[in-house]
Amino acid sequence: MLALAAEVKANRFGHRPLEGPQTVAVIFDKSSTRTRVSFAVGIADLGGQPLIIQTGDSQLAGKESVADSARVFERQVAAIVWRTFAQSGLEEMAAGTTVPVVNALSDEFHPCQLLADLQTIKEHKGALAGLTVVFLGDGRSNMAHSYLLACATAGMHVRISAPAHYQPDPAVVTRAQAIAAKTGGSASVVIDPREATTGADVVVTDTWVSMGVESEKAERVAAFASYSVDADLMSLAKPDAVFMHCLPAYRGYEVSADVLDGPQSIIWDEAENRLHAQKALLIWLLRQKG
Ligand code: CP
Ligand code: NVA
C-alpha cells in the first residue's frame, strides 16, 4: 500500500479507476477539514466524483438503519467512506454492502491517518522496521489504537504513553503485540512520558479532547498536563527525531508552538500525504473488488 502511495504521489493523475465518472459517497457524522478535502480531491484525481454527505442532512442520522442505507448506496456508488462514532456502525455498513467501506475515523480507530503517517515517516526515515515511535497523550483514542496496530504491522517499536486512567483498550494492545511478534516489532505502554520518549525516532501526539468527549475537557487538560510535547520532552528523543500530529492541533496544550512549528515537525507533509495514501487505498480496494 505504501509503495502504491509513493507511486501515486509521483504520478498524481496517472491512475483513473473511477473514470466514468463513478461516484464515491463520503459521509460525515463528525467535523473534518483534512479528511473531507483529501477524499474529495483524491476521488476527483482518480477520475471519479465525490458525493459529500453530512449525516444530519440525510436519513442516516438515527432515522433509517445503517443496513438499509448500505443497500441504497451500493446500487449507485463505487465505494463508501464514512467518519462516524462507534466502529460497530462501520462494521454493520461493511457487512451490509458489496462495495468497499472505508473508515474515515471512528471513536476507536483512524486507519487512513496511519497510512499517511507511515508514508510520511518512510519518506523522512527510509525503512520503517526497527524505528521507535512514541505516542503521547490519550491512550484510549482512535489515534493511539491505530498507532499500535499500524506500527506493529510495519515492524516498528511503538510505545503508548498515557496517564493511568487513559490507557489503550487492552484488546488492541494484545492484538498489536501478536502482530509485532510476527513482524519483529513491539508494542508497549509506558506511563512515564520522559521514559517513553527517551531514544525515540518519531514523537507523536494528538488532541487531548477528541470529538465526542468535549464535555470532559477540564478534567482531561488537568490529567494530561505532563504529556505536553515541548522542547524539553523532545530533547529526550534522538537528535534527528521527527514530530508528528494528525491535526487539528491545540498549541500550548498537547504540543508547544515551538515544537509544532519547529524544524523537527513534519506535520504538513503528513497532512498532504492523506491525499496520496487514501488514493492508494481506493485504487487497491477497487482492484480487490474487480
Ligand atoms: N487529521 C484529520 O483527520 O483531520 P480532519 O478532522 O480535519 O479530517
Ligand atoms: N483524535 C481526534 C482526531 C481528529 C482527527 C478526534 O477523534 O477528534
PDB file of C-alpha atoms and ligand atoms in Angstrom:
ATOM      1  CA  MET A   1       0.000   0.000   0.000  1.00  0.00           C
ATOM      2  CA  LEU A   2       2.820   2.416   0.885  1.00  0.00           C
ATOM      3  CA  ALA A   3       4.679   1.581  -2.338  1.00  0.00           C
ATOM      4  CA  LEU A   4       1.490   2.337  -4.264  1.00  0.00           C
ATOM      5  CA  ALA A   5       1.045   5.571  -2.299  1.00  0.00           C
ATOM      6  CA  ALA A   6       4.567   6.675  -3.273  1.00  0.00           C
ATOM      7  CA  GLU A   7       3.848   5.868  -6.922  1.00  0.00           C
ATOM      8  CA  VAL A   8       0.552   7.783  -6.802  1.00  0.00           C
ATOM      9  CA  LYS A   9       2.328  10.773  -5.255  1.00  0.00           C
ATOM     10  CA  ALA A  10       4.971  10.766  -8.022  1.00  0.00           C
ATOM     11  CA  ASN A  11       2.358  10.473 -10.774  1.00  0.00           C
ATOM     12  CA  ARG A  12      -0.680  12.292  -9.449  1.00  0.00           C
ATOM     13  CA  PHE A  13      -3.052  11.897 -12.397  1.00  0.00           C
ATOM     14  CA  GLY A  14      -1.754   8.536 -13.652  1.00  0.00           C
ATOM     15  CA  HIS A  15      -4.480   6.341 -12.106  1.00  0.00           C
ATOM     16  CA  ARG A  16      -8.114   6.577 -13.251  1.00  0.00           C
ATOM     17  CA  PRO A  17     -10.009   3.646 -11.663  1.00  0.00           C
ATOM     18  CA  LEU A  18     -13.091   5.838 -11.101  1.00  0.00           C
ATOM     19  CA  GLU A  19     -13.256   7.031 -14.723  1.00  0.00           C
ATOM     20  CA  GLY A  20     -16.865   7.498 -15.761  1.00  0.00           C
ATOM     21  CA  PRO A  21     -17.072   9.391 -13.501  1.00  0.00           C
ATOM     22  CA  GLN A  22     -18.109   6.893 -10.851  1.00  0.00           C
ATOM     23  CA  THR A  23     -19.256   8.326  -7.517  1.00  0.00           C
ATOM     24  CA  VAL A  24     -17.852   7.685  -4.038  1.00  0.00           C
ATOM     25  CA  ALA A  25     -20.058   8.600  -1.061  1.00  0.00           C
ATOM     26  CA  VAL A  26     -18.088  10.377   1.680  1.00  0.00           C
ATOM     27  CA  ILE A  27     -20.222  10.602   4.801  1.00  0.00           C
ATOM     28  CA  PHE A  28     -19.520  12.721   7.885  1.00  0.00           C
ATOM     29  CA  ASP A  29     -21.128  12.297  11.309  1.00  0.00           C
ATOM     30  CA  LYS A  30     -18.331  14.471  12.771  1.00  0.00           C
ATOM     31  CA  SER A  31     -16.435  17.581  11.625  1.00  0.00           C
ATOM     32  CA  SER A  32     -13.474  17.394   9.248  1.00  0.00           C
ATOM     33  CA  THR A  33     -11.116  19.513   7.186  1.00  0.00           C
ATOM     34  CA  ARG A  34      -8.278  17.193   6.052  1.00  0.00           C
ATOM     35  CA  THR A  35     -10.363  14.071   5.523  1.00  0.00           C
ATOM     36  CA  ARG A  36     -13.040  15.905   3.577  1.00  0.00           C
ATOM     37  CA  VAL A  37     -10.574  17.756   1.344  1.00  0.00           C
ATOM     38  CA  SER A  38      -8.257  14.799   0.723  1.00  0.00           C
ATOM     39  CA  PHE A  39     -11.050  12.386  -0.164  1.00  0.00           C
ATOM     40  CA  ALA A  40     -12.839  14.937  -2.361  1.00  0.00           C
ATOM     41  CA  VAL A  41      -9.637  15.861  -4.209  1.00  0.00           C
ATOM     42  CA  GLY A  42      -8.370  12.275  -4.357  1.00  0.00           C
ATOM     43  CA  ILE A  43     -11.621  10.875  -5.785  1.00  0.00           C
ATOM     44  CA  ALA A  44     -11.584  13.594  -8.459  1.00  0.00           C
ATOM     45  CA  ASP A  45      -7.893  12.851  -9.222  1.00  0.00           C
ATOM     46  CA  LEU A  46      -8.877   9.193  -9.795  1.00  0.00           C
ATOM     47  CA  GLY A  47     -11.433  10.215 -12.418  1.00  0.00           C
ATOM     48  CA  GLY A  48     -14.419   9.976 -10.089  1.00  0.00           C
ATOM     49  CA  GLN A  49     -16.862  12.258  -8.359  1.00  0.00           C
ATOM     50  CA  PRO A  50     -17.175  12.670  -4.566  1.00  0.00           C
ATOM     51  CA  LEU A  51     -20.622  12.893  -3.008  1.00  0.00           C
ATOM     52  CA  ILE A  52     -20.089  14.555   0.378  1.00  0.00           C
ATOM     53  CA  ILE A  53     -22.923  13.848   2.801  1.00  0.00           C
ATOM     54  CA  GLN A  54     -23.366  15.493   6.207  1.00  0.00           C
ATOM     55  CA  THR A  55     -25.275  12.887   8.185  1.00  0.00           C
ATOM     56  CA  GLY A  56     -27.560  15.478   9.726  1.00  0.00           C
ATOM     57  CA  ASP A  57     -28.916  16.318   6.281  1.00  0.00           C
ATOM     58  CA  SER A  58     -29.544  12.654   5.400  1.00  0.00           C
ATOM     59  CA  GLN A  59     -31.853   9.903   6.648  1.00  0.00           C
ATOM     60  CA  LEU A  60     -28.876   8.170   8.310  1.00  0.00           C
ATOM     61  CA  ALA A  61     -28.997  10.307  11.457  1.00  0.00           C
ATOM     62  CA  GLY A  62     -30.884   7.757  13.544  1.00  0.00           C
ATOM     63  CA  LYS A  63     -33.810   7.707  11.119  1.00  0.00           C
ATOM     64  CA  GLU A  64     -33.038   4.916   8.631  1.00  0.00           C
ATOM     65  CA  SER A  65     -30.998   1.851   9.581  1.00  0.00           C
ATOM     66  CA  VAL A  66     -27.360   1.511   8.530  1.00  0.00           C
ATOM     67  CA  ALA A  67     -28.213  -1.753   6.763  1.00  0.00           C
ATOM     68  CA  ASP A  68     -30.963  -0.161   4.648  1.00  0.00           C
ATOM     69  CA  SER A  69     -28.737   2.814   3.836  1.00  0.00           C
ATOM     70  CA  ALA A  70     -25.931   0.468   2.774  1.00  0.00           C
ATOM     71  CA  ARG A  71     -28.219  -1.214   0.263  1.00  0.00           C
ATOM     72  CA  VAL A  72     -29.276   2.109  -1.220  1.00  0.00           C
ATOM     73  CA  PHE A  73     -25.665   3.268  -1.585  1.00  0.00           C
ATOM     74  CA  GLU A  74     -24.360   0.072  -3.167  1.00  0.00           C
ATOM     75  CA  ARG A  75     -26.758   0.350  -6.117  1.00  0.00           C
ATOM     76  CA  GLN A  76     -25.211   3.686  -7.062  1.00  0.00           C
ATOM     77  CA  VAL A  77     -21.710   4.301  -5.697  1.00  0.00           C
ATOM     78  CA  ALA A  78     -18.315   2.628  -6.189  1.00  0.00           C
ATOM     79  CA  ALA A  79     -17.283   2.929  -2.529  1.00  0.00           C
ATOM     80  CA  ILE A  80     -18.434   4.362   0.798  1.00  0.00           C
ATOM     81  CA  VAL A  81     -16.173   6.430   3.042  1.00  0.00           C
ATOM     82  CA  TRP A  82     -17.586   7.147   6.493  1.00  0.00           C
ATOM     83  CA  ARG A  83     -16.484   9.177   9.529  1.00  0.00           C
ATOM     84  CA  THR A  84     -18.602   8.143  12.462  1.00  0.00           C
ATOM     85  CA  PHE A  85     -18.765   7.466  16.193  1.00  0.00           C
ATOM     86  CA  ALA A  86     -18.872   3.746  17.066  1.00  0.00           C
ATOM     87  CA  GLN A  87     -16.730   1.380  14.985  1.00  0.00           C
ATOM     88  CA  SER A  88     -19.653  -1.067  15.114  1.00  0.00           C
ATOM     89  CA  GLY A  89     -21.594   1.197  12.718  1.00  0.00           C
ATOM     90  CA  LEU A  90     -18.855   0.872  10.106  1.00  0.00           C
ATOM     91  CA  GLU A  91     -18.801  -2.872  10.545  1.00  0.00           C
ATOM     92  CA  GLU A  92     -22.566  -3.011  10.099  1.00  0.00           C
ATOM     93  CA  MET A  93     -22.244  -0.902   6.930  1.00  0.00           C
ATOM     94  CA  ALA A  94     -19.460  -3.135   5.571  1.00  0.00           C
ATOM     95  CA  ALA A  95     -21.429  -6.298   6.337  1.00  0.00           C
ATOM     96  CA  GLY A  96     -24.494  -4.890   4.582  1.00  0.00           C
ATOM     97  CA  THR A  97     -22.953  -3.952   1.251  1.00  0.00           C
ATOM     98  CA  THR A  98     -20.783  -5.331  -1.552  1.00  0.00           C
ATOM     99  CA  VAL A  99     -18.899  -2.070  -2.169  1.00  0.00           C
ATOM    100  CA  PRO A 100     -15.748  -1.177  -0.199  1.00  0.00           C
ATOM    101  CA  VAL A 101     -16.374   0.708   3.062  1.00  0.00           C
ATOM    102  CA  VAL A 102     -13.540   2.914   4.345  1.00  0.00           C
ATOM    103  CA  ASN A 103     -13.173   4.058   7.955  1.00  0.00           C
ATOM    104  CA  ALA A 104     -12.562   7.806   7.764  1.00  0.00           C
ATOM    105  CA  LEU A 105     -12.279   7.883  11.606  1.00  0.00           C
ATOM    106  CA  SER A 106     -14.331   6.214  14.305  1.00  0.00           C
ATOM    107  CA  ASP A 107     -14.184   6.590  18.083  1.00  0.00           C
ATOM    108  CA  GLU A 108     -11.854   3.578  18.152  1.00  0.00           C
ATOM    109  CA  PHE A 109      -9.615   3.887  15.055  1.00  0.00           C
ATOM    110  CA  HIS A 110      -8.268   6.318  12.434  1.00  0.00           C
ATOM    111  CA  PRO A 111      -6.572   3.999   9.908  1.00  0.00           C
ATOM    112  CA  CYS A 112      -6.449   6.419   6.954  1.00  0.00           C
ATOM    113  CA  GLN A 113      -4.378   8.777   9.083  1.00  0.00           C
ATOM    114  CA  LEU A 114      -1.954   5.959   9.848  1.00  0.00           C
ATOM    115  CA  LEU A 115      -1.454   5.138   6.173  1.00  0.00           C
ATOM    116  CA  ALA A 116      -0.475   8.771   5.636  1.00  0.00           C
ATOM    117  CA  ASP A 117       1.665   8.828   8.777  1.00  0.00           C
ATOM    118  CA  LEU A 118       3.609   5.716   7.776  1.00  0.00           C
ATOM    119  CA  GLN A 119       4.101   7.112   4.268  1.00  0.00           C
ATOM    120  CA  THR A 120       5.469  10.321   5.823  1.00  0.00           C
ATOM    121  CA  ILE A 121       7.785   8.524   8.255  1.00  0.00           C
ATOM    122  CA  LYS A 122       9.097   6.368   5.392  1.00  0.00           C
ATOM    123  CA  GLU A 123       9.817   9.474   3.312  1.00  0.00           C
ATOM    124  CA  HIS A 124      11.817  11.048   6.138  1.00  0.00           C
ATOM    125  CA  LYS A 125      13.473   7.985   7.652  1.00  0.00           C
ATOM    126  CA  GLY A 126      13.714   5.359   4.904  1.00  0.00           C
ATOM    127  CA  ALA A 127      12.795   1.906   6.211  1.00  0.00           C
ATOM    128  CA  LEU A 128      10.074   1.719   8.870  1.00  0.00           C
ATOM    129  CA  ALA A 129      11.016  -1.578  10.525  1.00  0.00           C
ATOM    130  CA  GLY A 130      13.067  -1.125  13.666  1.00  0.00           C
ATOM    131  CA  LEU A 131      12.154   2.538  14.278  1.00  0.00           C
ATOM    132  CA  THR A 132      10.857   3.527  17.720  1.00  0.00           C
ATOM    133  CA  VAL A 133       7.662   5.586  17.832  1.00  0.00           C
ATOM    134  CA  VAL A 134       6.156   7.151  20.938  1.00  0.00           C
ATOM    135  CA  PHE A 135       2.549   8.352  21.017  1.00  0.00           C
ATOM    136  CA  LEU A 136       1.866  10.650  23.988  1.00  0.00           C
ATOM    137  CA  GLY A 137      -1.492  11.683  25.383  1.00  0.00           C
ATOM    138  CA  ASP A 138      -4.875   9.991  25.164  1.00  0.00           C
ATOM    139  CA  GLY A 139      -4.078   6.278  25.051  1.00  0.00           C
ATOM    140  CA  ARG A 140      -7.777   5.392  24.632  1.00  0.00           C
ATOM    141  CA  SER A 141      -8.096   7.470  21.489  1.00  0.00           C
ATOM    142  CA  ASN A 142      -8.567   6.387  17.895  1.00  0.00           C
ATOM    143  CA  MET A 143      -5.048   7.631  17.071  1.00  0.00           C
ATOM    144  CA  ALA A 144      -3.350   5.680  19.872  1.00  0.00           C
ATOM    145  CA  HIS A 145      -5.159   2.499  18.844  1.00  0.00           C
ATOM    146  CA  SER A 146      -4.307   2.934  15.189  1.00  0.00           C
ATOM    147  CA  TYR A 147      -0.670   3.717  16.038  1.00  0.00           C
ATOM    148  CA  LEU A 148      -0.479   0.438  17.953  1.00  0.00           C
ATOM    149  CA  LEU A 149      -1.819  -1.662  15.083  1.00  0.00           C
ATOM    150  CA  ALA A 150      -0.149   0.128  12.170  1.00  0.00           C
ATOM    151  CA  CYS A 151       3.332   0.382  13.693  1.00  0.00           C
ATOM    152  CA  ALA A 152       3.228  -3.248  14.825  1.00  0.00           C
ATOM    153  CA  THR A 153       2.272  -4.234  11.268  1.00  0.00           C
ATOM    154  CA  ALA A 154       5.242  -2.256   9.917  1.00  0.00           C
ATOM    155  CA  GLY A 155       7.708  -3.940  12.314  1.00  0.00           C
ATOM    156  CA  MET A 156       8.213  -0.796  14.394  1.00  0.00           C
ATOM    157  CA  HIS A 157       8.555  -0.444  18.167  1.00  0.00           C
ATOM    158  CA  VAL A 158       5.531   1.526  19.350  1.00  0.00           C
ATOM    159  CA  ARG A 159       5.145   2.925  22.865  1.00  0.00           C
ATOM    160  CA  ILE A 160       1.917   4.499  24.082  1.00  0.00           C
ATOM    161  CA  SER A 161       2.485   6.923  26.933  1.00  0.00           C
ATOM    162  CA  ALA A 162      -0.725   7.874  28.718  1.00  0.00           C
ATOM    163  CA  PRO A 163      -1.940   8.516  32.264  1.00  0.00           C
ATOM    164  CA  ALA A 164      -3.315   5.522  34.167  1.00  0.00           C
ATOM    165  CA  HIS A 165      -6.967   6.459  33.517  1.00  0.00           C
ATOM    166  CA  TYR A 166      -6.442   6.875  29.767  1.00  0.00           C
ATOM    167  CA  GLN A 167      -4.804   3.593  28.808  1.00  0.00           C
ATOM    168  CA  PRO A 168      -5.453   1.923  25.440  1.00  0.00           C
ATOM    169  CA  ASP A 169      -8.039  -0.831  25.109  1.00  0.00           C
ATOM    170  CA  PRO A 170      -6.183  -3.959  26.354  1.00  0.00           C
ATOM    171  CA  ALA A 171      -7.638  -5.959  23.443  1.00  0.00           C
ATOM    172  CA  VAL A 172      -5.953  -3.588  20.966  1.00  0.00           C
ATOM    173  CA  VAL A 173      -2.625  -3.810  22.829  1.00  0.00           C
ATOM    174  CA  THR A 174      -2.835  -7.611  22.800  1.00  0.00           C
ATOM    175  CA  ARG A 175      -3.644  -7.605  19.069  1.00  0.00           C
ATOM    176  CA  ALA A 176      -0.728  -5.252  18.350  1.00  0.00           C
ATOM    177  CA  GLN A 177       1.628  -7.438  20.384  1.00  0.00           C
ATOM    178  CA  ALA A 178       0.509 -10.528  18.458  1.00  0.00           C
ATOM    179  CA  ILE A 179       1.168  -8.732  15.153  1.00  0.00           C
ATOM    180  CA  ALA A 180       4.526  -7.405  16.399  1.00  0.00           C
ATOM    181  CA  ALA A 181       5.607 -10.916  17.373  1.00  0.00           C
ATOM    182  CA  LYS A 182       5.393 -11.815  13.680  1.00  0.00           C
ATOM    183  CA  THR A 183       6.931  -8.626  12.235  1.00  0.00           C
ATOM    184  CA  GLY A 184       9.847  -8.164  14.651  1.00  0.00           C
ATOM    185  CA  GLY A 185       8.330  -5.012  16.151  1.00  0.00           C
ATOM    186  CA  SER A 186       6.953  -4.441  19.633  1.00  0.00           C
ATOM    187  CA  ALA A 187       4.023  -2.699  21.306  1.00  0.00           C
ATOM    188  CA  SER A 188       4.100  -1.417  24.860  1.00  0.00           C
ATOM    189  CA  VAL A 189       2.509   1.010  27.280  1.00  0.00           C
ATOM    190  CA  VAL A 190       4.835   3.261  29.300  1.00  0.00           C
ATOM    191  CA  ILE A 191       3.077   5.610  31.719  1.00  0.00           C
ATOM    192  CA  ASP A 192       6.046   7.964  32.309  1.00  0.00           C
ATOM    193  CA  PRO A 193       6.271  10.346  29.309  1.00  0.00           C
ATOM    194  CA  ARG A 194      10.001  11.044  29.793  1.00  0.00           C
ATOM    195  CA  GLU A 195      10.903   7.371  29.909  1.00  0.00           C
ATOM    196  CA  ALA A 196       8.689   6.683  26.870  1.00  0.00           C
ATOM    197  CA  THR A 197      10.208   9.481  24.771  1.00  0.00           C
ATOM    198  CA  THR A 198      13.843   8.653  25.521  1.00  0.00           C
ATOM    199  CA  GLY A 199      15.602   7.468  22.364  1.00  0.00           C
ATOM    200  CA  ALA A 200      12.509   7.698  20.116  1.00  0.00           C
ATOM    201  CA  ASP A 201      12.836   8.228  16.344  1.00  0.00           C
ATOM    202  CA  VAL A 202       9.290   9.566  15.987  1.00  0.00           C
ATOM    203  CA  VAL A 203       7.334  11.568  18.593  1.00  0.00           C
ATOM    204  CA  VAL A 204       3.572  11.801  18.056  1.00  0.00           C
ATOM    205  CA  THR A 205       0.695  13.406  19.879  1.00  0.00           C
ATOM    206  CA  ASP A 206      -2.938  14.311  19.237  1.00  0.00           C
ATOM    207  CA  THR A 207      -5.600  16.444  20.857  1.00  0.00           C
ATOM    208  CA  TRP A 208      -6.424  15.563  24.464  1.00  0.00           C
ATOM    209  CA  VAL A 209     -10.116  16.170  23.701  1.00  0.00           C
ATOM    210  CA  SER A 210     -11.276  14.073  20.771  1.00  0.00           C
ATOM    211  CA  MET A 211     -14.582  14.673  19.024  1.00  0.00           C
ATOM    212  CA  GLY A 212     -17.345  13.279  21.221  1.00  0.00           C
ATOM    213  CA  VAL A 213     -15.666  13.882  24.619  1.00  0.00           C
ATOM    214  CA  GLU A 214     -15.741  17.698  24.647  1.00  0.00           C
ATOM    215  CA  SER A 215     -17.653  17.724  27.964  1.00  0.00           C
ATOM    216  CA  GLU A 216     -14.556  16.165  29.640  1.00  0.00           C
ATOM    217  CA  LYS A 217     -12.204  18.973  28.558  1.00  0.00           C
ATOM    218  CA  ALA A 218     -11.351  20.389  32.025  1.00  0.00           C
ATOM    219  CA  GLU A 219     -10.532  17.024  33.611  1.00  0.00           C
ATOM    220  CA  ARG A 220      -8.537  15.948  30.542  1.00  0.00           C
ATOM    221  CA  VAL A 221      -6.441  19.121  30.408  1.00  0.00           C
ATOM    222  CA  ALA A 222      -5.537  18.523  34.077  1.00  0.00           C
ATOM    223  CA  ALA A 223      -4.811  14.810  33.599  1.00  0.00           C
ATOM    224  CA  PHE A 224      -2.604  15.204  30.515  1.00  0.00           C
ATOM    225  CA  ALA A 225      -0.527  18.248  31.576  1.00  0.00           C
ATOM    226  CA  SER A 226       2.742  16.318  31.934  1.00  0.00           C
ATOM    227  CA  TYR A 227       2.272  14.731  28.488  1.00  0.00           C
ATOM    228  CA  SER A 228       2.556  18.009  26.589  1.00  0.00           C
ATOM    229  CA  VAL A 229       5.249  17.715  23.919  1.00  0.00           C
ATOM    230  CA  ASP A 230       7.577  20.674  24.440  1.00  0.00           C
ATOM    231  CA  ALA A 231      11.245  21.283  23.616  1.00  0.00           C
ATOM    232  CA  ASP A 232      12.338  19.715  26.891  1.00  0.00           C
ATOM    233  CA  LEU A 233      10.495  16.447  26.179  1.00  0.00           C
ATOM    234  CA  MET A 234      11.656  16.452  22.527  1.00  0.00           C
ATOM    235  CA  SER A 235      15.272  16.736  23.735  1.00  0.00           C
ATOM    236  CA  LEU A 236      14.974  13.214  25.188  1.00  0.00           C
ATOM    237  CA  ALA A 237      14.231  11.723  21.758  1.00  0.00           C
ATOM    238  CA  LYS A 238      17.011  11.058  19.240  1.00  0.00           C
ATOM    239  CA  PRO A 239      18.592  14.279  17.885  1.00  0.00           C
ATOM    240  CA  ASP A 240      17.172  13.519  14.419  1.00  0.00           C
ATOM    241  CA  ALA A 241      13.708  12.586  15.734  1.00  0.00           C
ATOM    242  CA  VAL A 242      10.684  13.901  13.859  1.00  0.00           C
ATOM    243  CA  PHE A 243       7.483  15.268  15.400  1.00  0.00           C
ATOM    244  CA  MET A 244       4.030  14.365  14.046  1.00  0.00           C
ATOM    245  CA  HIS A 245       0.416  15.345  14.762  1.00  0.00           C
ATOM    246  CA  CYS A 246      -2.636  14.357  12.727  1.00  0.00           C
ATOM    247  CA  LEU A 247      -4.108  17.868  13.290  1.00  0.00           C
ATOM    248  CA  PRO A 248      -6.090  19.871  14.221  1.00  0.00           C
ATOM    249  CA  ALA A 249      -3.561  20.866  16.921  1.00  0.00           C
ATOM    250  CA  TYR A 250      -4.034  22.954  20.040  1.00  0.00           C
ATOM    251  CA  ARG A 251      -0.799  24.872  20.666  1.00  0.00           C
ATOM    252  CA  GLY A 252       0.018  25.147  24.360  1.00  0.00           C
ATOM    253  CA  TYR A 253      -1.927  22.019  25.233  1.00  0.00           C
ATOM    254  CA  GLU A 254      -0.747  18.688  23.725  1.00  0.00           C
ATOM    255  CA  VAL A 255       2.167  20.414  21.938  1.00  0.00           C
ATOM    256  CA  SER A 256       4.060  23.678  22.340  1.00  0.00           C
ATOM    257  CA  ALA A 257       4.076  26.078  19.398  1.00  0.00           C
ATOM    258  CA  ASP A 258       7.880  25.884  19.076  1.00  0.00           C
ATOM    259  CA  VAL A 259       7.759  22.104  18.551  1.00  0.00           C
ATOM    260  CA  LEU A 260       4.695  22.086  16.285  1.00  0.00           C
ATOM    261  CA  ASP A 261       6.114  24.857  14.096  1.00  0.00           C
ATOM    262  CA  GLY A 262       9.781  23.918  14.578  1.00  0.00           C
ATOM    263  CA  PRO A 263      12.393  22.187  12.414  1.00  0.00           C
ATOM    264  CA  GLN A 264      11.652  18.645  13.621  1.00  0.00           C
ATOM    265  CA  SER A 265       7.957  18.906  12.765  1.00  0.00           C
ATOM    266  CA  ILE A 266       6.791  17.135   9.590  1.00  0.00           C
ATOM    267  CA  ILE A 267       3.081  17.891  10.032  1.00  0.00           C
ATOM    268  CA  TRP A 268       2.492  19.493   6.616  1.00  0.00           C
ATOM    269  CA  ASP A 269       3.947  16.518   4.727  1.00  0.00           C
ATOM    270  CA  GLU A 270       1.778  14.345   6.977  1.00  0.00           C
ATOM    271  CA  ALA A 271      -1.359  16.341   6.113  1.00  0.00           C
ATOM    272  CA  GLU A 272      -0.574  16.274   2.375  1.00  0.00           C
ATOM    273  CA  ASN A 273       0.002  12.536   2.406  1.00  0.00           C
ATOM    274  CA  ARG A 274      -3.610  11.931   3.399  1.00  0.00           C
ATOM    275  CA  LEU A 275      -4.351  12.604  -0.273  1.00  0.00           C
ATOM    276  CA  HIS A 276      -1.810  10.172  -1.706  1.00  0.00           C
ATOM    277  CA  ALA A 277      -2.291   7.392   0.846  1.00  0.00           C
ATOM    278  CA  GLN A 278      -6.091   7.415   0.510  1.00  0.00           C
ATOM    279  CA  LYS A 279      -5.885   7.387  -3.280  1.00  0.00           C
ATOM    280  CA  ALA A 280      -3.664   4.298  -2.980  1.00  0.00           C
ATOM    281  CA  LEU A 281      -6.219   2.746  -0.626  1.00  0.00           C
ATOM    282  CA  LEU A 282      -9.105   3.388  -3.031  1.00  0.00           C
ATOM    283  CA  ILE A 283      -7.118   2.037  -6.017  1.00  0.00           C
ATOM    284  CA  TRP A 284      -6.252  -1.108  -4.040  1.00  0.00           C
ATOM    285  CA  LEU A 285      -9.834  -1.638  -2.802  1.00  0.00           C
ATOM    286  CA  LEU A 286     -11.299  -1.176  -6.283  1.00  0.00           C
ATOM    287  CA  ARG A 287      -8.763  -3.695  -7.651  1.00  0.00           C
ATOM    288  CA  GLN A 288      -9.769  -6.218  -4.967  1.00  0.00           C
ATOM    289  CA  LYS A 289     -13.401  -5.785  -5.904  1.00  0.00           C
ATOM    290  CA  GLY A 290     -12.516  -6.342  -9.568  1.00  0.00           C
TER     291      GLY A 290
HETATM  292  N1   CP B   1      -6.476  14.539  10.811  1.00  0.00           N
HETATM  293  C1   CP B   1      -7.770  14.577  10.429  1.00  0.00           C
HETATM  294  O1   CP B   1      -8.420  13.543  10.235  1.00  0.00           O
HETATM  295  O2   CP B   1      -8.241  15.840  10.261  1.00  0.00           O
HETATM  296  P1   CP B   1      -9.760  16.276   9.977  1.00  0.00           P
HETATM  297  O3   CP B   1     -10.522  16.031  11.248  1.00  0.00           O
HETATM  298  O4   CP B   1      -9.661  17.733   9.635  1.00  0.00           O
HETATM  299  O5   CP B   1     -10.293  15.452   8.861  1.00  0.00           O
HETATM  300  N1  NVA B   2      -8.456  12.009  17.991  1.00  0.00           N
HETATM  301  C1  NVA B   2      -9.022  13.082  17.220  1.00  0.00           C
HETATM  302  C2  NVA B   2      -8.564  13.008  15.808  1.00  0.00           C
HETATM  303  C3  NVA B   2      -9.034  14.135  14.934  1.00  0.00           C
HETATM  304  C4  NVA B   2      -8.581  13.986  13.520  1.00  0.00           C
HETATM  305  C5  NVA B   2     -10.536  13.024  17.285  1.00  0.00           C
HETATM  306  O1  NVA B   2     -11.088  11.913  17.217  1.00  0.00           O
HETATM  307  O2  NVA B   2     -11.161  14.074  17.426  1.00  0.00           O
END
